Structure formats: structure tokens, C-alpha cells
Amino acid sequence: MSIDLTQPLQWTSATGDAETMLENLQPNIVKPHVRDDLTVLFLHFDVAAEARTFLQGVRTHMKSAKDHLLEIQAFKASHDPSASATYVGVGLTASGYSALSVAATPADAKFSQPGGMKGSRGALDDPAISLWEPTYRGDIHAVVLVGDAATNEGRYVGVRNAILDLLTEGITVLGEETGRSLVNADGHGIEHFGYVDGRSQPLFLAEDVTDETNTTDGTNAWNPAFPLGQLVVADPAAPDPSVHFGSYLVFRKLEQNVALFKEAEDDLADRLGLVGEDTERAGAMIIGRFEDGTPLTIQSEAGAHEPLMNNFSYDSDAEGSKCPFHAHIRKSNPRGSGGAPGGGPANLAFERSHIMARRGQTYGHRSDDPNGDLPPSARPTGDVGLLFMAFNADLGNQFEFTQAAWVNNPNFPFTSPTPAGLDPVIGQGPRPQTDFPKAWGDPARMTTDQAAQAVTLKGGQYFFMPSLAFLDTL
């Protein structure tokens, strides 16, 4: 029976081709893998034979998506994090496939264009390649990721070192990134600006959709279920592409100037006349959520109930009088509020087709509390940020569309009565003035400068995470 890519996968009852796919799909794709500690190695292959031998060695440390899902199931019963094996992932660039002399390569045009992500620099308004960190300026052939829960740090280090021991003189390590998760006082994952991150994820497993419906705030206002075909594609180099699948990985190192961002929060609060606890709403108008994850379109202050809310739309905020049109989470996922050029109606199905599965990890060390009451001068100005990672079935239609047509487009959402401006967090390009509601729910607006750009791309690349079946053939 062929694999149904038009809906989420019911993995616990998967048989036949669907089960074969899960047994050969890398973990962390259909469902995030816990990675409190993360190593990301970027490699260049100088000798093809040595590269193949290296990848064969790495393969012995890898598990399948099926194994990962079974581990999660077992953890729910035992709550023993050591029962889950260390995550190891492998991705190849288009030039990496060439270096390995693999003829059948993934067909995505953005993946195969010269330079990969570098070839889209202009369309994405990325900084000049000369400003990228040295790791990312040259020709990357492969990425190897090693991650584990914080409680398994010794095991994580052991697996990382074992993989490093596989390296030979015919393989060059271009660079290494080290990620470490951040959590707030409630145990929720946050990014370096202090905001809960990763709550609004597309779900590709039917069991996860059921859990979201029954154990969180529901799914009637926002449906988190997405078709499997928006995440995985057939692996053309595998023995049987009809049952062996992979996914395109976007990797971008995004440095965060926390001090500059916090200055922007304070400046906006002053301009809006917000005082006391209301000053927190200034940051929420930039992000679209309060630091604790409360959606701004739901209420005017933090403190929404647990679990963190995701069951919301912007239907009750058509004028952007609660959550500004340019707020980060509204720009990157308009939830049916984007409209169309010329004032046409929103097309929710079209908007949903651009959503991708984010698997990012924070990096960098800091001594201050990200959620503490400190002046901006006490915050880091660099060397911290996000290792942005996202899985796509179509790089142009998902990642690149979101970045270029939404995030970087001052006229999106088209439903905004004035140019909305750039996404204040990850938007790149000239930052025109925009407007903010003077009070929550008040259509009266105040026009002012957008927050200065506090996130800088330091480099990145596109990879394909091939099936385990392909790696077995090397």
C-alpha cells in the first residue's frame, strides 16, 4: 500500500510501506528529538572513499524515526531519559552528493542551485557572503548533528567523540557549533530575548494531533495537523524511493543582540506611555506573545493558563488593534489573516502550505537571567543566538517564501491598513516606519520607527537528510 502523504501519519498502526518509511527515516524530522546539548559539525570531503567510510561509521550510531517514536512511548511510561539513545543526524549538500559521486540527487531547485543557500542571498536579503563566519563561506559537503538530554551529558560527549574519531585526513572539519537549550522558571523552552519558543509547531503525526486536541487548549480555532507531504520527500538515491524518504534541512546561524532588543522594548514602552506591568506589552507587540507564551491577541497581559496556548486565530483582531500585523509570530504564520495583494480575501490553505517544521536550538553562554528585571546594558550584545533549523519538503515554497514574501515584505499582511513593516525579529532589509495600537483593542494607532535589527545572519546552508537506506548503500 502506497504511503498517504495528504494527511498526518498514524504511526502506531503503520504497516507495510508506511512502516518501512519510518524504519528508514531519520529521527527529529516527523517529531522533535530532545537535544538539550547539541553538536553540529560541518564537513568537506576531500577523498570520496574516506567520506563514504566515515558516513558508514556514523550510520552505526544512528537510529530510525520509528525507534525514536518507540523511545518516546517508553519514556511516557518510565520517565527515564536514559532509555532514549543519543540523536545522530546526517545531511548532505548538493555539492556533497557530487563529492560522493552519487548521481541521483534530490531535485529541489533551491537545494541544487550553485552555492545552495548562497544562491538565494539576494532574494532573502541576506548579508554579503564576506560577512558570514568562515565556516559558512566555503563549500560545505555535509552536516552531522549529535544531541541528547542534559541528564545524558556523559553519553552525549562519548558519542560526539566517537564520531570525531571516525574522521580521517581526507575529511576537513570546517567548523563546529554547540547548542544548549534555555528554559524559563516554568520549564518552557525560550530563546535569548526571553520569549517562549517552539509552541506553535505543525504536527505530522495523527497521535500528536489527538494529544493536542485532548490535553492542551484544543484545536478548534487553529488546526495544527499538516500533511506528511509537507515535510518529507522521496529519497532518489535510496534503493526504493517509493518507501525511502528524507527531508530538506534549512540551517541558519542567527546571532542575537539582546541588549539592542531590550532597548527597543523600553523605547516602545516609553513612546506608548506604558508604565508598570503594562511595559511588558511593548515586547509582546514586537513578538506577538508575552515572554511566558501568552498570545497577545487573546489578552492584554501575561499569565494565560497552562498548558501554553496555541488554539487561536486573528479572527477577532482583523484591524491589528490587539496584536500588530508586523508582530513576529503573525508575520511568520498569519493564521488566515494575511489577505491577498489588492485587498483580496485570505486563503488559509495557501498560507498553511508555507509552514515548515522548526527544530532550532539556542547557542551561547550568558550569566544573566533572560527573564530577569535587568537594564539592557546588562544583556549580551552578541555571541548568543539561535541555530535555526527547519525541515521542508519544498525549500522555495516553504522557507524561502516565508522569509521573502512574508517576513521581509513590509506590505504583508495585505490586510494591514498601512504598510505593516518587516518582521521586527528576523526581518532583513530597510526597516520603514510602522504603527502600533495606542492601547490594547484600540483601533487608534501611533506611527513610529520599527525596532532596530537585533538578529544577524552569520551563515547557513541547505541540506538533504537522506534515508537510512541510502546511507546503508554507501
GROMACS .gro file of C-alpha atoms in nm, residues 39-46 54 134-136 139-144 160 163-177:
model
   34
   39THR     CA    1   2.692   1.948   1.841
   40VAL     CA    2   2.673   2.049   1.475
   41LEU     CA    3   2.973   1.953   1.262
   42PHE     CA    4   3.023   2.097   0.912
   43LEU     CA    5   3.244   1.889   0.685
   44HIS     CA    6   3.419   1.900   0.350
   45PHE     CA    7   3.505   1.575   0.174
   46ASP     CA    8   3.848   1.572   0.010
   54PHE     CA    9   3.316   0.790   0.757
  134PRO     CA   10   3.438   3.145   0.785
  135THR     CA   11   3.264   2.810   0.847
  136TYR     CA   12   2.986   2.901   0.604
  139ASP     CA   13   3.184   2.470   0.014
  140ILE     CA   14   3.016   2.260   0.282
  141HIS     CA   15   2.954   1.898   0.188
  142ALA     CA   16   2.787   1.754   0.497
  143VAL     CA   17   2.649   1.822   0.841
  144VAL     CA   18   2.649   1.580   1.133
  160ARG     CA   19   3.037   1.304   1.982
  163ILE     CA   20   3.218   1.034   1.564
  164LEU     CA   21   3.517   1.267   1.574
  165ASP     CA   22   3.739   0.958   1.599
  166LEU     CA   23   3.598   0.841   1.264
  167LEU     CA   24   3.744   1.143   1.084
  168THR     CA   25   4.043   1.092   0.856
  169GLU     CA   26   4.284   1.320   0.673
  170GLY     CA   27   4.056   1.311   0.370
  171ILE     CA   28   3.779   1.494   0.559
  172THR     CA   29   3.805   1.856   0.673
  173VAL     CA   30   3.607   1.990   0.968
  174LEU     CA   31   3.506   2.338   0.853
  175GLY     CA   32   3.351   2.431   1.185
  176GLU     CA   33   3.151   2.318   1.485
  177GLU     CA   34   2.852   2.478   1.656
   0.00000   0.00000   0.00000
